[in-house]
Amino acid sequence: MGQGFGARTEGAGRPAEHNSTRGAAVGATAAVIPLFGLVPSLSASDSPLATVLAASCALSLFAISQVTISWSYHSARFDERFRVALLVPLATLSVALPLWLGKDWTILLTYLAATCAVAVPPRLILPALATSVALAVFVAEHVAGADTTSLVVMTAAVGLSMTTYRRILDLNAELRRTRRELARAAVTDERLRFARDMHDTLGHDLLQLTLRTEVTRRLYRAGGQDVEAELQQIENMGRQCLERVREAVTGYRRLSLPAVIEEARSTLADAGVSVTVDAGTDLLPQDVETALSWVVREALTNVVRHAEAARCRVSLSVEGARAVLEVRDDGKGPVRRLRSGPGGNGLTGLTERVSALGGSLQASAAPGGGFRVLAAVPLTDATPFLSNSLTEGTT
């Protein structure tokens, strides 16, 4: 914000907004109405008309200043400098009117203490209350008939009560801000999940469609008799792809290692890659199996796209309290494959999935040549999920 008084923006030490702004203004207005009962008592004391009018105007200014400060705080329309500036005439009237008009007007000092609690920055509340109490002592000593002890106690009690009230409002505002931030974070996480699922699902399925289309084109050019069967397979793949998109959208996409590997066998075979599976029946939590299934799918997809490999091996073992998955090929190594796309895609997305379960993922050149993806995920779920047997063998 520039120099001068202006609209309040969210910042440190001040809530961005409070609920019931209109109700707070109405409440502050109702609180100052009893003050105007001082004017009839002044008239009854045979004070000159000019004094009554001047006192009425001064009291109106006092009430307007207090209501404005309260409204400004609750609505967050103006900053603290605006409220402190209004506090100056308020404090002046709180002292001047009792000294001029008598002990009945010392009640203005309790209103001053209440207003200080919302007018100044949090770090200055206690000094402001101390100043209000000091002014109460000064006024009580210079106004005939004023009870110093009662006035000081009342001023301090009202000021501390309003300080507690302000603290409650600030905590409520902070809670609302936190809830909004959590809601925004949840939306962001869901967008990342959706983008990651769409990449991992569609990337694999569209690769299969592309390879199957290439096979069909070659059969057609060679005058083969199985073109219709190949077209039927392409149609079935398209339907499966559509179904997986729907599953990704609903957020209930669950994969199993056997299903992923069986789906990949035909694609690997079309690309001239044989796959060896070394895994048995193990107890795996559902989230762990789903995460490792995404790792296998992405790793095998990268084998087809980038590796130019002849053989690929998938192994799964349980080492202590961890499930360890390795996908290894004899291709040309990490060239191009470490270049993940924008956040949430490829190996970056897999790392996020595995890390969310407390695991780790490594993708690097394999000893002796080729490329290796190694994922390790802790088995901490109390309710295990029985994975289907992975058929050992070579395709």
Short mmCIF file of C-alpha atoms in Angstrom, two decimals:
data_model
loop_
_atom_site.label_atom_id
_atom_site.label_comp_id
_atom_site.label_asym_id
_atom_site.label_seq_id
_atom_site.Cartn_x
_atom_site.Cartn_y
_atom_site.Cartn_z
CA MET A 1 0.00 0.00 0.00
CA GLY A 2 1.21 3.47 -0.73
CA GLN A 3 1.61 6.33 1.70
CA GLY A 4 -1.45 7.57 3.57
CA PHE A 5 -4.50 5.71 4.70
CA GLY A 6 -5.91 3.14 2.37
CA ALA A 7 -7.74 -0.12 2.04
CA ARG A 8 -6.35 -2.83 4.25
CA THR A 9 -4.70 -5.84 2.63
CA GLU A 10 -3.87 -9.09 4.31
CA GLY A 11 -0.61 -8.89 6.20
CA ALA A 12 1.28 -9.92 9.27
CA GLY A 13 -0.18 -9.12 12.63
CA ARG A 14 -3.67 -8.46 11.32
CA PRO A 15 -6.40 -10.80 10.13
CA ALA A 16 -7.46 -10.25 6.55
CA GLU A 17 -11.13 -10.32 7.39
CA HIS A 18 -13.64 -11.09 10.11
CA ASN A 19 -17.12 -12.45 9.85
CA SER A 20 -20.18 -10.49 10.96
CA THR A 21 -18.74 -7.07 10.05
CA ARG A 22 -22.17 -5.51 9.97
CA GLY A 23 -23.08 -7.10 13.30
CA ALA A 24 -19.89 -5.74 14.86
CA ALA A 25 -20.71 -2.21 13.70
CA VAL A 26 -24.24 -2.52 15.06
CA GLY A 27 -22.87 -3.81 18.36
CA ALA A 28 -20.38 -0.95 18.65
CA THR A 29 -23.15 1.54 17.91
CA ALA A 30 -25.40 0.02 20.55
CA ALA A 31 -22.56 0.16 23.07
CA VAL A 32 -22.16 3.95 22.76
CA ILE A 33 -25.88 4.76 22.98
CA PRO A 34 -25.84 4.83 26.82
CA LEU A 35 -23.27 7.63 26.66
CA PHE A 36 -25.90 10.02 25.35
CA GLY A 37 -27.67 9.68 28.70
CA LEU A 38 -25.00 12.05 30.00
CA VAL A 39 -26.48 14.95 28.02
CA PRO A 40 -29.90 15.08 29.82
CA SER A 41 -28.12 14.97 33.17
CA LEU A 42 -26.05 17.92 32.00
CA SER A 43 -29.22 19.79 31.05
CA ALA A 44 -30.75 19.03 34.45
CA SER A 45 -27.79 20.68 36.17
CA ASP A 46 -28.80 24.05 34.70
CA SER A 47 -25.73 24.23 32.47
CA PRO A 48 -25.78 26.91 29.77
CA LEU A 49 -27.24 25.88 26.43
CA ALA A 50 -23.91 26.50 24.72
CA THR A 51 -22.28 24.01 27.10
CA VAL A 52 -24.95 21.39 26.42
CA LEU A 53 -24.59 21.80 22.65
CA ALA A 54 -20.80 21.70 22.80
CA ALA A 55 -20.89 18.59 25.02
CA SER A 56 -23.38 16.93 22.66
CA CYS A 57 -21.16 17.62 19.63
CA ALA A 58 -18.05 16.39 21.45
CA LEU A 59 -19.86 13.25 22.57
CA SER A 60 -21.10 12.62 19.02
CA LEU A 61 -17.54 12.93 17.74
CA PHE A 62 -16.39 10.50 20.42
CA ALA A 63 -19.09 7.96 19.49
CA ILE A 64 -18.44 8.27 15.75
CA SER A 65 -14.70 7.78 16.24
CA GLN A 66 -15.21 4.67 18.35
CA VAL A 67 -17.72 3.05 15.99
CA THR A 68 -15.49 3.84 13.00
CA ILE A 69 -12.47 2.24 14.68
CA SER A 70 -14.47 -0.88 15.52
CA TRP A 71 -15.90 -1.11 12.00
CA SER A 72 -12.47 -0.56 10.45
CA TYR A 73 -10.98 -3.40 12.49
CA HIS A 74 -13.75 -5.91 11.78
CA SER A 75 -14.05 -5.09 8.09
CA ALA A 76 -10.29 -4.77 7.44
CA ARG A 77 -11.09 -1.81 5.18
CA PHE A 78 -8.37 0.49 6.55
CA ASP A 79 -4.98 -0.14 8.11
CA GLU A 80 -3.76 0.33 11.67
CA ARG A 81 -2.46 3.86 11.02
CA PHE A 82 -6.01 4.97 10.25
CA ARG A 83 -7.28 3.57 13.54
CA VAL A 84 -4.39 5.05 15.55
CA ALA A 85 -5.09 8.45 13.98
CA LEU A 86 -8.73 8.24 15.11
CA LEU A 87 -7.56 7.15 18.56
CA VAL A 88 -5.90 10.54 19.12
CA PRO A 89 -9.15 12.63 19.22
CA LEU A 90 -10.80 9.80 21.15
CA ALA A 91 -8.13 9.95 23.88
CA THR A 92 -8.25 13.75 23.93
CA LEU A 93 -12.01 13.80 24.45
CA SER A 94 -11.79 11.03 27.09
CA VAL A 95 -9.60 13.30 29.20
CA ALA A 96 -10.97 16.75 28.34
CA LEU A 97 -14.68 16.07 28.84
CA PRO A 98 -14.39 14.65 32.40
CA LEU A 99 -12.08 17.50 33.43
CA TRP A 100 -14.60 19.96 32.02
CA LEU A 101 -17.95 18.40 32.87
CA GLY A 102 -17.35 16.32 35.99
CA LYS A 103 -17.06 12.79 37.34
CA ASP A 104 -20.03 11.35 35.40
CA TRP A 105 -17.99 11.70 32.22
CA THR A 106 -15.09 9.58 33.51
CA ILE A 107 -16.87 6.58 31.98
CA LEU A 108 -15.37 7.70 28.66
CA LEU A 109 -12.01 6.33 29.86
CA THR A 110 -13.39 2.77 29.95
CA TYR A 111 -14.55 3.20 26.36
CA LEU A 112 -11.08 4.46 25.48
CA ALA A 113 -9.46 1.34 26.98
CA ALA A 114 -11.83 -0.93 25.05
CA THR A 115 -11.09 0.90 21.81
CA CYS A 116 -7.31 0.76 22.34
CA ALA A 117 -7.51 -3.05 22.29
CA VAL A 118 -8.60 -3.03 18.63
CA ALA A 119 -7.06 0.23 17.41
CA VAL A 120 -3.35 -0.42 17.86
CA PRO A 121 -1.06 -3.19 16.54
CA PRO A 122 -0.93 -6.33 18.75
CA ARG A 123 2.56 -5.51 20.04
CA LEU A 124 1.33 -2.13 21.35
CA ILE A 125 -1.85 -3.28 23.07
CA LEU A 126 -0.38 -3.56 26.57
CA PRO A 127 1.41 -0.17 26.35
CA ALA A 128 -1.84 1.40 25.11
CA LEU A 129 -3.80 -0.14 28.00
CA ALA A 130 -1.16 1.09 30.46
CA THR A 131 -1.54 4.56 28.99
CA SER A 132 -5.34 4.36 29.37
CA VAL A 133 -4.95 3.40 33.04
CA ALA A 134 -2.47 6.24 33.60
CA LEU A 135 -4.95 8.69 32.05
CA ALA A 136 -7.66 7.30 34.35
CA VAL A 137 -5.45 7.94 37.39
CA PHE A 138 -4.72 11.47 36.16
CA VAL A 139 -8.37 12.30 35.53
CA ALA A 140 -9.57 10.79 38.84
CA GLU A 141 -7.08 12.90 40.76
CA HIS A 142 -8.22 16.12 39.05
CA VAL A 143 -11.99 15.61 39.02
CA ALA A 144 -13.89 16.31 42.19
CA GLY A 145 -15.70 13.31 43.66
CA ALA A 146 -14.13 10.73 41.32
CA ASP A 147 -13.24 7.33 42.85
CA THR A 148 -9.69 6.59 41.65
CA THR A 149 -9.71 2.90 42.56
CA SER A 150 -13.03 2.11 40.89
CA LEU A 151 -12.13 4.03 37.75
CA VAL A 152 -8.71 2.38 37.41
CA VAL A 153 -10.06 -1.12 38.04
CA MET A 154 -12.92 -0.64 35.58
CA THR A 155 -10.62 0.79 32.90
CA ALA A 156 -8.11 -2.04 33.25
CA ALA A 157 -10.81 -4.75 33.34
CA VAL A 158 -12.59 -3.49 30.24
CA GLY A 159 -9.29 -3.10 28.36
CA LEU A 160 -8.13 -6.63 29.21
CA SER A 161 -11.53 -8.09 28.29
CA MET A 162 -11.40 -6.43 24.87
CA THR A 163 -7.84 -7.65 24.40
CA THR A 164 -9.04 -11.22 24.94
CA TYR A 165 -11.92 -10.61 22.54
CA ARG A 166 -9.51 -9.34 19.89
CA ARG A 167 -7.27 -12.37 20.37
CA ILE A 168 -10.23 -14.67 19.81
CA LEU A 169 -11.15 -12.79 16.62
CA ASP A 170 -7.57 -12.99 15.35
CA LEU A 171 -7.40 -16.72 16.02
CA ASN A 172 -10.69 -17.28 14.24
CA ALA A 173 -9.49 -15.27 11.25
CA GLU A 174 -6.24 -17.24 11.19
CA LEU A 175 -8.22 -20.48 11.29
CA ARG A 176 -10.31 -19.36 8.32
CA ARG A 177 -7.18 -18.43 6.37
CA THR A 178 -5.65 -21.81 7.18
CA ARG A 179 -8.77 -23.59 5.99
CA ARG A 180 -8.69 -21.66 2.73
CA GLU A 181 -5.02 -22.50 2.24
CA LEU A 182 -5.70 -26.17 2.93
CA ALA A 183 -8.56 -26.11 0.44
CA ARG A 184 -6.31 -24.55 -2.20
CA ALA A 185 -3.58 -27.09 -1.45
CA ALA A 186 -6.07 -29.93 -1.78
CA VAL A 187 -7.19 -28.61 -5.17
CA THR A 188 -3.56 -28.34 -6.28
CA ASP A 189 -2.76 -31.86 -5.12
CA GLU A 190 -5.80 -33.21 -6.93
CA ARG A 191 -4.76 -31.45 -10.14
CA LEU A 192 -1.28 -32.96 -9.87
CA ARG A 193 -2.75 -36.40 -9.20
CA PHE A 194 -5.03 -36.11 -12.20
CA ALA A 195 -2.22 -34.89 -14.48
CA ARG A 196 0.05 -37.69 -13.27
CA ASP A 197 -2.62 -40.37 -13.77
CA MET A 198 -3.51 -39.07 -17.20
CA HIS A 199 0.13 -39.07 -18.27
CA ASP A 200 0.87 -42.51 -16.88
CA THR A 201 -2.33 -44.05 -18.23
CA LEU A 202 -2.66 -42.41 -21.63
CA GLY A 203 1.08 -42.49 -22.36
CA HIS A 204 1.15 -46.26 -22.08
CA ASP A 205 -2.15 -46.91 -23.85
CA LEU A 206 -1.48 -44.53 -26.72
CA LEU A 207 1.90 -46.17 -27.25
CA GLN A 208 0.16 -49.53 -27.55
CA LEU A 209 -2.31 -48.07 -30.04
CA THR A 210 0.54 -46.57 -32.07
CA LEU A 211 2.46 -49.84 -32.23
CA ARG A 212 -0.65 -51.84 -33.10
CA THR A 213 -1.50 -49.34 -35.84
CA GLU A 214 2.01 -49.69 -37.29
CA VAL A 215 1.62 -53.48 -37.31
CA THR A 216 -1.74 -53.15 -39.06
CA ARG A 217 -0.29 -50.78 -41.67
CA ARG A 218 2.50 -53.23 -42.45
CA LEU A 219 0.02 -56.11 -42.77
CA TYR A 220 -2.13 -54.06 -45.11
CA ARG A 221 0.80 -53.16 -47.34
CA ALA A 222 1.89 -56.79 -47.43
CA GLY A 223 -1.61 -57.90 -48.36
CA GLY A 224 -2.11 -59.81 -45.13
CA GLN A 225 -5.40 -61.47 -44.26
CA ASP A 226 -5.45 -60.46 -40.57
CA VAL A 227 -6.04 -56.73 -41.04
CA GLU A 228 -9.61 -56.89 -39.75
CA ALA A 229 -8.49 -58.72 -36.62
CA GLU A 230 -5.83 -56.10 -36.00
CA LEU A 231 -8.38 -53.31 -36.46
CA GLN A 232 -10.62 -55.05 -33.95
CA GLN A 233 -7.73 -55.07 -31.45
CA ILE A 234 -7.17 -51.34 -32.06
CA GLU A 235 -10.86 -50.71 -31.38
CA ASN A 236 -10.68 -52.72 -28.15
CA MET A 237 -7.60 -50.80 -27.06
CA GLY A 238 -9.40 -47.54 -27.71
CA ARG A 239 -12.30 -48.65 -25.52
CA GLN A 240 -9.90 -49.69 -22.76
CA CYS A 241 -8.15 -46.35 -23.01
CA LEU A 242 -11.47 -44.52 -22.64
CA GLU A 243 -12.38 -46.62 -19.61
CA ARG A 244 -9.06 -45.88 -17.94
CA VAL A 245 -9.52 -42.17 -18.51
CA ARG A 246 -12.86 -42.43 -16.72
CA GLU A 247 -11.23 -44.31 -13.87
CA ALA A 248 -8.50 -41.68 -13.59
CA VAL A 249 -11.11 -38.91 -13.50
CA THR A 250 -13.04 -40.56 -10.68
CA GLY A 251 -9.83 -41.10 -8.70
CA TYR A 252 -10.38 -44.80 -8.12
CA ARG A 253 -7.69 -46.09 -10.44
CA ARG A 254 -6.11 -49.19 -8.88
CA LEU A 255 -3.51 -51.27 -10.66
CA SER A 256 -2.08 -54.68 -9.96
CA LEU A 257 1.35 -55.89 -10.99
CA PRO A 258 0.12 -59.01 -12.81
CA ALA A 259 -2.37 -56.99 -14.87
CA VAL A 260 0.20 -54.35 -15.79
CA ILE A 261 2.79 -56.89 -16.89
CA GLU A 262 0.28 -58.92 -18.88
CA GLU A 263 -0.86 -55.77 -20.66
CA ALA A 264 2.73 -54.88 -21.47
CA ARG A 265 3.69 -58.30 -22.85
CA SER A 266 2.02 -57.82 -26.22
CA THR A 267 3.44 -54.31 -26.61
CA LEU A 268 6.94 -55.51 -25.74
CA ALA A 269 6.57 -58.45 -28.12
CA ASP A 270 5.55 -56.13 -30.97
CA ALA A 271 8.65 -54.04 -30.24
CA GLY A 272 10.86 -57.15 -30.28
CA VAL A 273 11.58 -57.10 -26.53
CA SER A 274 11.39 -60.24 -24.40
CA VAL A 275 10.42 -59.78 -20.75
CA THR A 276 11.37 -62.00 -17.82
CA VAL A 277 9.35 -61.79 -14.62
CA ASP A 278 10.84 -62.85 -11.30
CA ALA A 279 8.15 -62.39 -8.65
CA GLY A 280 5.84 -64.60 -6.68
CA THR A 281 2.85 -64.23 -4.45
CA ASP A 282 3.56 -61.69 -1.71
CA LEU A 283 1.47 -59.80 0.79
CA LEU A 284 1.47 -56.18 -0.31
CA PRO A 285 -0.64 -53.28 0.91
CA GLN A 286 -2.94 -52.03 -1.80
CA ASP A 287 -1.35 -48.57 -2.00
CA VAL A 288 2.11 -50.13 -2.30
CA GLU A 289 1.06 -52.46 -5.10
CA THR A 290 -0.65 -49.63 -6.94
CA ALA A 291 2.45 -47.41 -6.72
CA LEU A 292 4.77 -50.20 -7.85
CA SER A 293 2.38 -51.03 -10.70
CA TRP A 294 2.69 -47.44 -11.96
CA VAL A 295 6.48 -47.78 -11.76
CA VAL A 296 6.41 -51.00 -13.81
CA ARG A 297 4.06 -49.49 -16.39
CA GLU A 298 6.15 -46.35 -16.89
CA ALA A 299 9.44 -48.28 -16.88
CA LEU A 300 8.23 -50.80 -19.49
CA THR A 301 6.78 -47.99 -21.59
CA ASN A 302 10.19 -46.29 -21.57
CA VAL A 303 11.82 -49.57 -22.60
CA VAL A 304 9.65 -49.62 -25.72
CA ARG A 305 10.09 -45.92 -26.46
CA HIS A 306 13.73 -45.29 -25.77
CA ALA A 307 15.77 -48.33 -24.82
CA GLU A 308 16.21 -50.18 -28.15
CA ALA A 309 16.60 -53.24 -25.94
CA ALA A 310 16.27 -56.94 -26.69
CA ARG A 311 15.58 -58.14 -23.16
CA CYS A 312 13.95 -56.75 -20.05
CA ARG A 313 13.65 -58.17 -16.55
CA VAL A 314 11.11 -57.32 -13.84
CA SER A 315 11.85 -58.53 -10.32
CA LEU A 316 9.96 -58.00 -7.07
CA SER A 317 11.14 -59.06 -3.64
CA VAL A 318 10.40 -58.31 -0.01
CA GLU A 319 13.50 -57.36 1.94
CA GLY A 320 12.71 -56.98 5.61
CA ALA A 321 10.00 -54.35 5.87
CA ARG A 322 10.40 -53.11 2.29
CA ALA A 323 9.09 -54.14 -1.09
CA VAL A 324 11.88 -53.77 -3.66
CA LEU A 325 11.07 -53.60 -7.36
CA GLU A 326 13.65 -53.58 -10.16
CA VAL A 327 13.01 -53.10 -13.87
CA ARG A 328 16.16 -53.59 -15.91
CA ASP A 329 16.89 -53.75 -19.63
CA ASP A 330 19.93 -54.26 -21.85
CA GLY A 331 19.32 -51.20 -24.01
CA LYS A 332 21.40 -48.11 -24.65
CA GLY A 333 21.26 -46.72 -21.13
CA PRO A 334 19.90 -43.47 -19.71
CA VAL A 335 20.00 -41.45 -22.94
CA ARG A 336 16.76 -39.41 -23.17
CA ARG A 337 15.02 -41.39 -20.47
CA LEU A 338 16.04 -39.12 -17.60
CA ARG A 339 14.44 -36.16 -19.34
CA SER A 340 11.10 -36.06 -17.59
CA GLY A 341 8.44 -33.73 -18.83
CA PRO A 342 6.83 -30.94 -16.81
CA GLY A 343 6.14 -31.56 -13.12
CA GLY A 344 4.11 -34.70 -12.51
CA ASN A 345 5.13 -36.59 -15.67
CA GLY A 346 7.38 -39.56 -16.27
CA LEU A 347 10.02 -40.39 -13.70
CA THR A 348 9.18 -37.23 -11.78
CA GLY A 349 5.61 -38.42 -11.29
CA LEU A 350 6.81 -41.87 -10.24
CA THR A 351 9.14 -40.34 -7.67
CA GLU A 352 6.23 -38.37 -6.21
CA ARG A 353 4.07 -41.51 -5.99
CA VAL A 354 6.75 -43.55 -4.25
CA SER A 355 7.84 -40.71 -1.96
CA ALA A 356 4.25 -40.24 -0.81
CA LEU A 357 4.48 -43.74 0.72
CA GLY A 358 7.84 -43.06 2.34
CA GLY A 359 9.80 -44.90 -0.33
CA SER A 360 12.53 -44.06 -2.80
CA LEU A 361 13.07 -44.43 -6.53
CA GLN A 362 16.32 -44.53 -8.50
CA ALA A 363 16.66 -44.44 -12.27
CA SER A 364 20.17 -44.77 -13.65
CA ALA A 365 22.49 -46.75 -15.86
CA ALA A 366 22.59 -50.43 -14.90
CA PRO A 367 25.89 -52.14 -14.01
CA GLY A 368 27.17 -53.83 -17.13
CA GLY A 369 25.08 -51.69 -19.48
CA GLY A 370 21.45 -50.86 -20.02
CA PHE A 371 19.09 -49.00 -17.75
CA ARG A 372 17.62 -49.76 -14.34
CA VAL A 373 14.67 -48.42 -12.36
CA LEU A 374 14.81 -49.40 -8.69
CA ALA A 375 11.95 -48.65 -6.29
CA ALA A 376 11.79 -49.47 -2.59
CA VAL A 377 8.63 -48.90 -0.55
CA PRO A 378 8.16 -49.65 3.17
CA LEU A 379 5.44 -52.12 4.10
CA THR A 380 3.66 -50.32 6.93
CA ASP A 381 0.00 -51.01 6.17
CA ALA A 382 -1.61 -53.13 8.86
CA THR A 383 -4.06 -54.62 6.37
CA PRO A 384 -2.10 -56.39 3.62
CA PHE A 385 -3.36 -56.92 0.12
CA LEU A 386 -2.77 -60.29 -1.50
CA SER A 387 -1.38 -59.70 -4.94
CA ASN A 388 -2.07 -62.11 -7.70
CA SER A 389 0.74 -64.40 -8.73
CA LEU A 390 3.01 -63.03 -11.39
CA THR A 391 3.61 -65.75 -13.92
CA GLU A 392 7.30 -66.43 -14.12
CA GLY A 393 8.78 -66.95 -17.50
CA THR A 394 10.04 -65.27 -20.62
CA THR A 395 8.12 -63.80 -23.48
#
